[in-house]
CSV table of C-alpha atoms in Angstrom, one decimal:
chain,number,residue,atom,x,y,z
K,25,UNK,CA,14.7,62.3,-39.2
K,26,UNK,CA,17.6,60.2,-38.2
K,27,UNK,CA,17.4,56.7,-38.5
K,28,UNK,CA,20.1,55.6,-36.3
K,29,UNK,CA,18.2,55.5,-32.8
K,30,UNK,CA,15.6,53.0,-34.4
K,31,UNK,CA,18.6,51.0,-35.4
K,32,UNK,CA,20.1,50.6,-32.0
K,33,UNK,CA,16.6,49.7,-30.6
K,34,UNK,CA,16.0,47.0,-33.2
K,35,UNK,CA,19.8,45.6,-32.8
K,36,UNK,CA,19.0,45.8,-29.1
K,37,UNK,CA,16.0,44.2,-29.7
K,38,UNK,CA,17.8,40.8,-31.9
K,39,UNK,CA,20.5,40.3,-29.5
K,40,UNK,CA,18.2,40.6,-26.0
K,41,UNK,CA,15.4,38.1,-27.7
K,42,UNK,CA,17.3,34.8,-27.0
K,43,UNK,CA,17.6,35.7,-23.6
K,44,UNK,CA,14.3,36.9,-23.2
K,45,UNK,CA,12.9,32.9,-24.5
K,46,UNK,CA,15.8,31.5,-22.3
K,47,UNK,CA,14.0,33.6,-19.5
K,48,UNK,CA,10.8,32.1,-20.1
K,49,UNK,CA,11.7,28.5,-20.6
K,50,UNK,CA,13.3,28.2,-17.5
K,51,UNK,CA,10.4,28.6,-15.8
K,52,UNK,CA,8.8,25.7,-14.7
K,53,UNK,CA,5.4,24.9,-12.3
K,54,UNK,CA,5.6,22.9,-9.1
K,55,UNK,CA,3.9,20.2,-10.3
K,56,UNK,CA,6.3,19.6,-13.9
K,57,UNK,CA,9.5,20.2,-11.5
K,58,UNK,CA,7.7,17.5,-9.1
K,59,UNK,CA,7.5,15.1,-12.1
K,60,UNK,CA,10.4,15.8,-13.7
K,61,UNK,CA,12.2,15.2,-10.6
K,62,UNK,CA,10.7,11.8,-10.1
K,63,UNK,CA,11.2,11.1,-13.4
K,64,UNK,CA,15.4,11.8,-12.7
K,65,UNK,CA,15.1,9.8,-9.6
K,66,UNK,CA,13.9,6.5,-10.9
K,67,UNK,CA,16.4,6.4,-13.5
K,68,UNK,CA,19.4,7.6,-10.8
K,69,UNK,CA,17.7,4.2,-9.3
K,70,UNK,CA,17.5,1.9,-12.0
K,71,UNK,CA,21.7,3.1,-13.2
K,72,UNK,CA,20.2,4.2,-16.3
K,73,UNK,CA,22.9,6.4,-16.8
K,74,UNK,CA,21.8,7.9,-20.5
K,75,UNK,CA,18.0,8.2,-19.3
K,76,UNK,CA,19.7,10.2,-16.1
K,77,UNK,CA,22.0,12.4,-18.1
K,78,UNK,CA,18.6,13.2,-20.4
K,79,UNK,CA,16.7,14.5,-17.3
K,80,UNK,CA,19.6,16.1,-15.5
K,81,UNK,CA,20.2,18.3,-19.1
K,82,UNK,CA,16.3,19.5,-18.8
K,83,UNK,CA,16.1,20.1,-14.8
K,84,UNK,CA,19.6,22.0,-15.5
K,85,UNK,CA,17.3,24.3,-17.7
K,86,UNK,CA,14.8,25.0,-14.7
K,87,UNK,CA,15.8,28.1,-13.4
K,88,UNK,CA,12.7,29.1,-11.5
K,89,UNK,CA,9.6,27.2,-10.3
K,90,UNK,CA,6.1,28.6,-9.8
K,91,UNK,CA,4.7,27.7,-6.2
K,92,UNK,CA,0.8,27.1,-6.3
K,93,UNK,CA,0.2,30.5,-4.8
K,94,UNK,CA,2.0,32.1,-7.9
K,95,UNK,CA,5.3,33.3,-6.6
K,96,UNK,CA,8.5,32.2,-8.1
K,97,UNK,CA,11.4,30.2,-6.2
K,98,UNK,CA,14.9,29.8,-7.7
K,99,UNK,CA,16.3,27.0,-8.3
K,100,UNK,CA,19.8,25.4,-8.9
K,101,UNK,CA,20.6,21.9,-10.1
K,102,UNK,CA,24.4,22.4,-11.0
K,103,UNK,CA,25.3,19.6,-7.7
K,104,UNK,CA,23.9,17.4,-10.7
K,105,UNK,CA,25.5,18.8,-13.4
K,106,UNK,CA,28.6,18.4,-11.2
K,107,UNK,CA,27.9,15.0,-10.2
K,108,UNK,CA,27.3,13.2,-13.6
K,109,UNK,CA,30.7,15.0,-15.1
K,110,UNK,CA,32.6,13.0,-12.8
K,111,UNK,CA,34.5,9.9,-14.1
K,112,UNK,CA,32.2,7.4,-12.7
K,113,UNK,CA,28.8,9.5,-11.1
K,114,UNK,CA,28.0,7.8,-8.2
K,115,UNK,CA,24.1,7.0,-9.1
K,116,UNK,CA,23.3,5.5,-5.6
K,117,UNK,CA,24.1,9.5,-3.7
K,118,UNK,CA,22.2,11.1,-6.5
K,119,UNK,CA,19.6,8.7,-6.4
K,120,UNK,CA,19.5,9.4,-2.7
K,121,UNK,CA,19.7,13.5,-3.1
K,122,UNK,CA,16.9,13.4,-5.7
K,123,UNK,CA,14.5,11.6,-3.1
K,124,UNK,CA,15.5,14.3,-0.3
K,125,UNK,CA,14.4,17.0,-3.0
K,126,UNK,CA,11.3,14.9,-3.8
K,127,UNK,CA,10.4,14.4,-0.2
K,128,UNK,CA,10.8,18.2,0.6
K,129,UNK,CA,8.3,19.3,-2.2
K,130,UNK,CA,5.8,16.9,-0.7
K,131,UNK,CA,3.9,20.0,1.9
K,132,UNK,CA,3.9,22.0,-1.3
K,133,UNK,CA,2.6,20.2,-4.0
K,134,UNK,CA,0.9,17.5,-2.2
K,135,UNK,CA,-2.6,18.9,-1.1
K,136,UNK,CA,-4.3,17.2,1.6
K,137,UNK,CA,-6.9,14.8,-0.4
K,138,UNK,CA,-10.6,15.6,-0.8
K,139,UNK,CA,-11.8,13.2,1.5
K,140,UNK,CA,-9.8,13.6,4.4
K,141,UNK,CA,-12.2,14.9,6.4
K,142,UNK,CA,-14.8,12.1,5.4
K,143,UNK,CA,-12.3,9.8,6.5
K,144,UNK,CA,-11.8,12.0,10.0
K,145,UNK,CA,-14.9,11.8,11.0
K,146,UNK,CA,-15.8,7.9,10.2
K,147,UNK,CA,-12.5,7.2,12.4
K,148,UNK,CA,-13.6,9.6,14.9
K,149,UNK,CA,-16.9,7.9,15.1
K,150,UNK,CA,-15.9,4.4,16.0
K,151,UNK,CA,-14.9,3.4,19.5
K,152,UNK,CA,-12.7,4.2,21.2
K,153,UNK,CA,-13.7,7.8,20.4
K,154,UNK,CA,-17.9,6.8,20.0
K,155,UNK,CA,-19.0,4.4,22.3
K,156,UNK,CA,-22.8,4.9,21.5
K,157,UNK,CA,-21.6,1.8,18.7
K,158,UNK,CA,-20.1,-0.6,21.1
K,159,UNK,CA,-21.6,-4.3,21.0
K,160,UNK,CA,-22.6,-6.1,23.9
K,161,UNK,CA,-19.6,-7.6,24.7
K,162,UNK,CA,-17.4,-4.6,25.2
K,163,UNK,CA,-20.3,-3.1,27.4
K,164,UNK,CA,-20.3,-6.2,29.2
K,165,UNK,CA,-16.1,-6.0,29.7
K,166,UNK,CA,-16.5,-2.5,30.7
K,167,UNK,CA,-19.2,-3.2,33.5
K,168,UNK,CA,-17.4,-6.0,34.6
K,169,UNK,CA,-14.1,-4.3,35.3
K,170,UNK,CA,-16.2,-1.4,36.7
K,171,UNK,CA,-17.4,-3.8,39.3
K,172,UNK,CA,-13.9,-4.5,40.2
K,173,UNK,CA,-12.9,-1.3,40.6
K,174,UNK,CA,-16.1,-0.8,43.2
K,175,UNK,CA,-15.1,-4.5,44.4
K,176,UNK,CA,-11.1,-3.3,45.4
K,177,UNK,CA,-12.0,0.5,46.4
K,178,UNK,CA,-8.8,0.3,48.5
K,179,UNK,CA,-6.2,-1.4,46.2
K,180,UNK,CA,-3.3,0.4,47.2
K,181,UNK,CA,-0.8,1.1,44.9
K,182,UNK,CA,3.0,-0.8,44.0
K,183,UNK,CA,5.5,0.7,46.5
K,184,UNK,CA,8.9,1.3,45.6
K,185,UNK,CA,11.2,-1.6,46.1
K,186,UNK,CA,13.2,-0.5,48.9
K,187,UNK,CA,10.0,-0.1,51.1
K,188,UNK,CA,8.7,-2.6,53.6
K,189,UNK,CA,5.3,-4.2,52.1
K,190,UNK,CA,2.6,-5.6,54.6
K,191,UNK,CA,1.5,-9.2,53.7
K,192,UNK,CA,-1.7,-9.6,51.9
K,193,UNK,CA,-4.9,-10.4,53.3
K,194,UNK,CA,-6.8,-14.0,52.3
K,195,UNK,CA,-9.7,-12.5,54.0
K,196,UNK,CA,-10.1,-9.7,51.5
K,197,UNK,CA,-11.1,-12.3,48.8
K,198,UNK,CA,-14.6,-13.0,48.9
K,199,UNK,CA,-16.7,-16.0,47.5
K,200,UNK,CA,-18.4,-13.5,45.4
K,201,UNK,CA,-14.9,-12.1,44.4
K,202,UNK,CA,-13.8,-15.6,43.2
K,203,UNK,CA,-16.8,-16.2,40.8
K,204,UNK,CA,-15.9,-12.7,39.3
K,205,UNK,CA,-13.2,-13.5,38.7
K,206,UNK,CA,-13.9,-16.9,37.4
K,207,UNK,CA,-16.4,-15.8,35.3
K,208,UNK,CA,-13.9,-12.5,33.7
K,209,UNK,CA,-11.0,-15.6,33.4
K,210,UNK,CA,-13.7,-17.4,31.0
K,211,UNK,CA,-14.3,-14.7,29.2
K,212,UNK,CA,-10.6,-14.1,27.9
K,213,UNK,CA,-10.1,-17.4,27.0
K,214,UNK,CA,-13.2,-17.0,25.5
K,215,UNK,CA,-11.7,-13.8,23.5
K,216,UNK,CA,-8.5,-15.2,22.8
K,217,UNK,CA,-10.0,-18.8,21.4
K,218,UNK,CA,-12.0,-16.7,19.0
K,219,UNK,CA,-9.1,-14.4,18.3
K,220,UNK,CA,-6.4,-17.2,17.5
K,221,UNK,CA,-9.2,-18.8,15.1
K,222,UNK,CA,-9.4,-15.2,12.9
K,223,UNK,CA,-5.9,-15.1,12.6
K,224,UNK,CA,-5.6,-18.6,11.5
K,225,UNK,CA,-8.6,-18.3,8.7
K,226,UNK,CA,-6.7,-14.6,7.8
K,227,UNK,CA,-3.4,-16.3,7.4
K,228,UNK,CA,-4.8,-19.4,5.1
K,229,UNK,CA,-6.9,-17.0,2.7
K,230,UNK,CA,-5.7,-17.2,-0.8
K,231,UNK,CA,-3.3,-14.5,-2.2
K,232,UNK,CA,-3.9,-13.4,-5.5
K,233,UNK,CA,-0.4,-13.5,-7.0
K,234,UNK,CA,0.7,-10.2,-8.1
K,235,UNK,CA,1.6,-9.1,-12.3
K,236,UNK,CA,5.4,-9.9,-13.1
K,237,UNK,CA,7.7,-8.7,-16.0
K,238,UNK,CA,7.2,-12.6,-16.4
K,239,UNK,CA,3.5,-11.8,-17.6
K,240,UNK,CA,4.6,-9.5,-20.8
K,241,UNK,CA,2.6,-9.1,-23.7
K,242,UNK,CA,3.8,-10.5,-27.4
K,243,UNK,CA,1.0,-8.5,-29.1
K,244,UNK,CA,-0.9,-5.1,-29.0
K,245,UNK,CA,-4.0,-7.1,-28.7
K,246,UNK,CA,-2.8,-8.5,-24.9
K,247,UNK,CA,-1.3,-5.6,-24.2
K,248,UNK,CA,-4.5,-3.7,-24.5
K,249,UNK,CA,-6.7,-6.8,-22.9
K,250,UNK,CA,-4.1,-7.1,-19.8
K,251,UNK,CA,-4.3,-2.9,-19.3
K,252,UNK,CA,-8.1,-3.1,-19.3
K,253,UNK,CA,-7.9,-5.9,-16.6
K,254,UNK,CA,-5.7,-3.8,-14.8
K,255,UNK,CA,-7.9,-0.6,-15.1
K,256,UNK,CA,-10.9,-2.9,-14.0
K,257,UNK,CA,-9.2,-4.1,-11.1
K,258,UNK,CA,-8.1,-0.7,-9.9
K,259,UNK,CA,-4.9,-1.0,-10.6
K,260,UNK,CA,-4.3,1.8,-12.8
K,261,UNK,CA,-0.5,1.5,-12.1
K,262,UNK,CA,0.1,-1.5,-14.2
K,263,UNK,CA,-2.9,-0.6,-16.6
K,264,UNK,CA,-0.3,2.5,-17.3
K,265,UNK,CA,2.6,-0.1,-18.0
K,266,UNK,CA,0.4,-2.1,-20.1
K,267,UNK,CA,-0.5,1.1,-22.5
K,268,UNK,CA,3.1,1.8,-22.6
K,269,UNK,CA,3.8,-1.8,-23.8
K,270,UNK,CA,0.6,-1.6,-26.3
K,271,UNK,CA,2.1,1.7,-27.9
K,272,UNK,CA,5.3,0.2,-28.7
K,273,UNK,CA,4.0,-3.3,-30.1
K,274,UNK,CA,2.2,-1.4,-32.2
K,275,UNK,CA,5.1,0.2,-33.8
K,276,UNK,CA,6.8,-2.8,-33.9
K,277,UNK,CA,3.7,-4.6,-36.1
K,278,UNK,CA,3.8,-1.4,-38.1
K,279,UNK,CA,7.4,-1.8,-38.9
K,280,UNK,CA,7.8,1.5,-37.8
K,281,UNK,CA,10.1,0.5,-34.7
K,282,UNK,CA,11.8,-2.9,-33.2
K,283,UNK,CA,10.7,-3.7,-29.9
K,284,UNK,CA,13.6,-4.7,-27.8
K,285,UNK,CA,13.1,-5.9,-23.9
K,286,UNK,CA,16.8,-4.7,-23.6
K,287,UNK,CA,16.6,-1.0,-24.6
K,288,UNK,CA,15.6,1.5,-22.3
K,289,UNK,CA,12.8,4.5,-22.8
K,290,UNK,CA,15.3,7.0,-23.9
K,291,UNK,CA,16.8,4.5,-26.4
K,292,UNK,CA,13.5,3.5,-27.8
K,293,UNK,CA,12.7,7.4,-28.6
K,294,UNK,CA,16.4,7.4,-30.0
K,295,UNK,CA,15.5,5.1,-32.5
K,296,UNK,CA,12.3,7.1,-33.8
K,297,UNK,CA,14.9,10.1,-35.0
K,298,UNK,CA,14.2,10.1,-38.4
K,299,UNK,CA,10.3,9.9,-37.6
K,300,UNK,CA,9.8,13.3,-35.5
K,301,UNK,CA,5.7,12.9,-35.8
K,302,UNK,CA,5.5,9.4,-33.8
K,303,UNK,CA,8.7,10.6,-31.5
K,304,UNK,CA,7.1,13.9,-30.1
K,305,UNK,CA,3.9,11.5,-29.4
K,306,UNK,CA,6.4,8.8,-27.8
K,307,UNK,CA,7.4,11.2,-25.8
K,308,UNK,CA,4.8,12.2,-23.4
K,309,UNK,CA,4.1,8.8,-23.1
K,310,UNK,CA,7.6,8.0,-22.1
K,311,UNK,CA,7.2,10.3,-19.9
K,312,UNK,CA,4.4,9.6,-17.5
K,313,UNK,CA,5.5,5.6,-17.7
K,314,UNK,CA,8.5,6.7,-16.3
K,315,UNK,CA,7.2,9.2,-13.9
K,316,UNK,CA,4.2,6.3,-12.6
K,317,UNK,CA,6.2,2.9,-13.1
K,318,UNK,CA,9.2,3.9,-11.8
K,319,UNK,CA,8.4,7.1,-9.5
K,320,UNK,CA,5.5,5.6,-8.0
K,321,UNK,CA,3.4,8.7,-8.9
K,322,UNK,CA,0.0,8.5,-8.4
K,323,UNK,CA,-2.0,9.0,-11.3
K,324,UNK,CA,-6.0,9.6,-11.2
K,325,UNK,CA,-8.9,9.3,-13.7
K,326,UNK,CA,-8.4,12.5,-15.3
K,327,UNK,CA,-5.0,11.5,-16.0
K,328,UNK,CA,-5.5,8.0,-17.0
K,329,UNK,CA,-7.9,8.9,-19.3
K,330,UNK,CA,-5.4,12.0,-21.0
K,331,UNK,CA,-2.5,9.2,-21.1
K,332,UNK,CA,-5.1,6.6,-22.9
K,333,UNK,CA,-5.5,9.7,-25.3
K,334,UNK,CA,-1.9,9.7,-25.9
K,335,UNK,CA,-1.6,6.6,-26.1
K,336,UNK,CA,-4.8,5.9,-29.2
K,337,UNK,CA,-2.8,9.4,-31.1
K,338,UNK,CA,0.0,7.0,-31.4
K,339,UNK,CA,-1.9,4.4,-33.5
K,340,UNK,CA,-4.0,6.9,-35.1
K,341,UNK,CA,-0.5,8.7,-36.4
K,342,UNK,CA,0.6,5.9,-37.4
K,343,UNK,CA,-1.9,4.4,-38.8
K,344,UNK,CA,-2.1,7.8,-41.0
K,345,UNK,CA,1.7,7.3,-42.0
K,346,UNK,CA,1.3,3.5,-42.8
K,347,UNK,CA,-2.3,4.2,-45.5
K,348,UNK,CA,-0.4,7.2,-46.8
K,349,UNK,CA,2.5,4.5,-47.8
């Protein structure tokens, strides 16, 4: 038996395997190309030009994206490519082209949320839609200007301004009329006395000044108190920042990385080269601070609490590396 078909399957085989994994790679789901692409956009905003060039070499990867329902759409991100090769990349057009994308994934990867149709129905059951839970006073309003209508039957209505108009009658206002409308001129003084008054108590109420870059952390130990303050408050965005800023004062205690205000993300991860363990935890980290700070991505429970996981392997790597020393 000759052995020269088996050869030509297996050399087939070697030279059509990187593009096989290329093949595979470049597939991406909706909601990774959704994050990455958020990710690209907030540093396009921020002119972090190196972060930006980062992201645009991974969404030039992306060939195909899998929609929720499992069929594939091609995609093409070489206007990006194109872009940053230019001299000086105009970050403010990309910035602006990445938000389009962003905003027309929004009916496809944005599900309507679980309560929707809780919150439907409590709107739809409040006036003016119920009116089985209308107080007093609007009942009172609404009778009153029913009177009037049964008062003024024959009201007729504005005529165009090039018509003749008859004079009005005096006669037509009765006593009774008068009081009515006496009485109905009280009450909306009435309503706009009390009105003017909530608006003035509304505008004095304290305003809980909101967390600044100002507020920083020095320590892991603040950086971890100030993220569960945030968390507890409901604030989970800054509780993320907080995290982020925990993970790398920790480093920086463990001598493991300097901590520098100055550097961005990418650079920080740039500096853990020689240390591929704590990088390729970094990173994920990097990632959804990026993604949440920056992108305004929502982030729930389920995702706090994996990103709090990341964020506790960090220190527990490290922590390994620096007994092991």
């Amino acid at each position: 038996m000759s052995l020269r078909p088996l050869l030509i399957v297996l050399v087939a085989i070697w030279w059509g395997w990187p593009a096989l994994v290329a093949a595979q790679s470049a597939e991406m789901s909706l909601a990774d190309y959704d994050r990455l692409l958020r990710a690209t956009h907030a540093a396009a905003q921020r002119g972090d030009l190196l972060d930006l060039q980062a992201l645009a070499g991974e969404l030039a990867a992306i060939t195909q994206v899998r929609m929720p329902d499992g069929q594939l759409a091609r995609v093409d991100q070489g206007w990006l490519t194109a872009a940053l090769a230019q001299p000086t990349p105009d970050l403010p057009a990309i910035a602006a082209r990445l938000g389009a994308m962003i905003d027309a994934l929004a009916p496809f990867g944005n599900p309507a949320p679980a309560g929707a149709l809780q919150q439907w129905e409590a709107v739809f059951n409040e006036p003016p839609f119920n009116r089985e839970g209308e107080g007093w006073l609007t009942r009172f309003l609404n009778w009153l200007f029913e009177l009037l209508d049964q008062l003024f039957p024959d009201v007729p209505a504005i005529p165009a301004p090039d018509l003749p108009t008859a004079p009005a009658n005096p006669a037509a206002f009765t006593p009774i009329v008068w009081v009515v409308l006496g009485i109905a001129g009280m009450l909306l003084a009435g309503l706009l006395f009390f009105w003017a008054r909530g608006v003035r108590r509304a505008t004095r109420a304290p305003v809980k000044a909101p967390i600044t870059d100002d507020e920083d952390p020095v320590t892991y130990s603040e950086a971890q108190r100030l993220a569960a303050a945030a968390r507890s408050a409901g604030d989970r965005r800054s509780a993320v920042r907080y995290l982020y800023l925990a993970a790398l004062l920790w480093l920086d205690a463990q001598g493991l990385l300097r901590y520098d205000r100055s550097l961005t993300n990418r650079e920080h991860l740039h500096r853990l080269r020689d240390q591929p363990p704590v990088r390729d935890l970094l990173a994920p980290v990097v990632a959804t601070f990026d993604a949440v700070w920056y992108g305004f991505q929502p982030i729930d429970d389920q995702a706090f609490a994996h990103y709090e996981q990341q964020v506790a392997a960090v220190q527990a790597l490290t922590k390994s590396v620096g007994s092991a020393s």
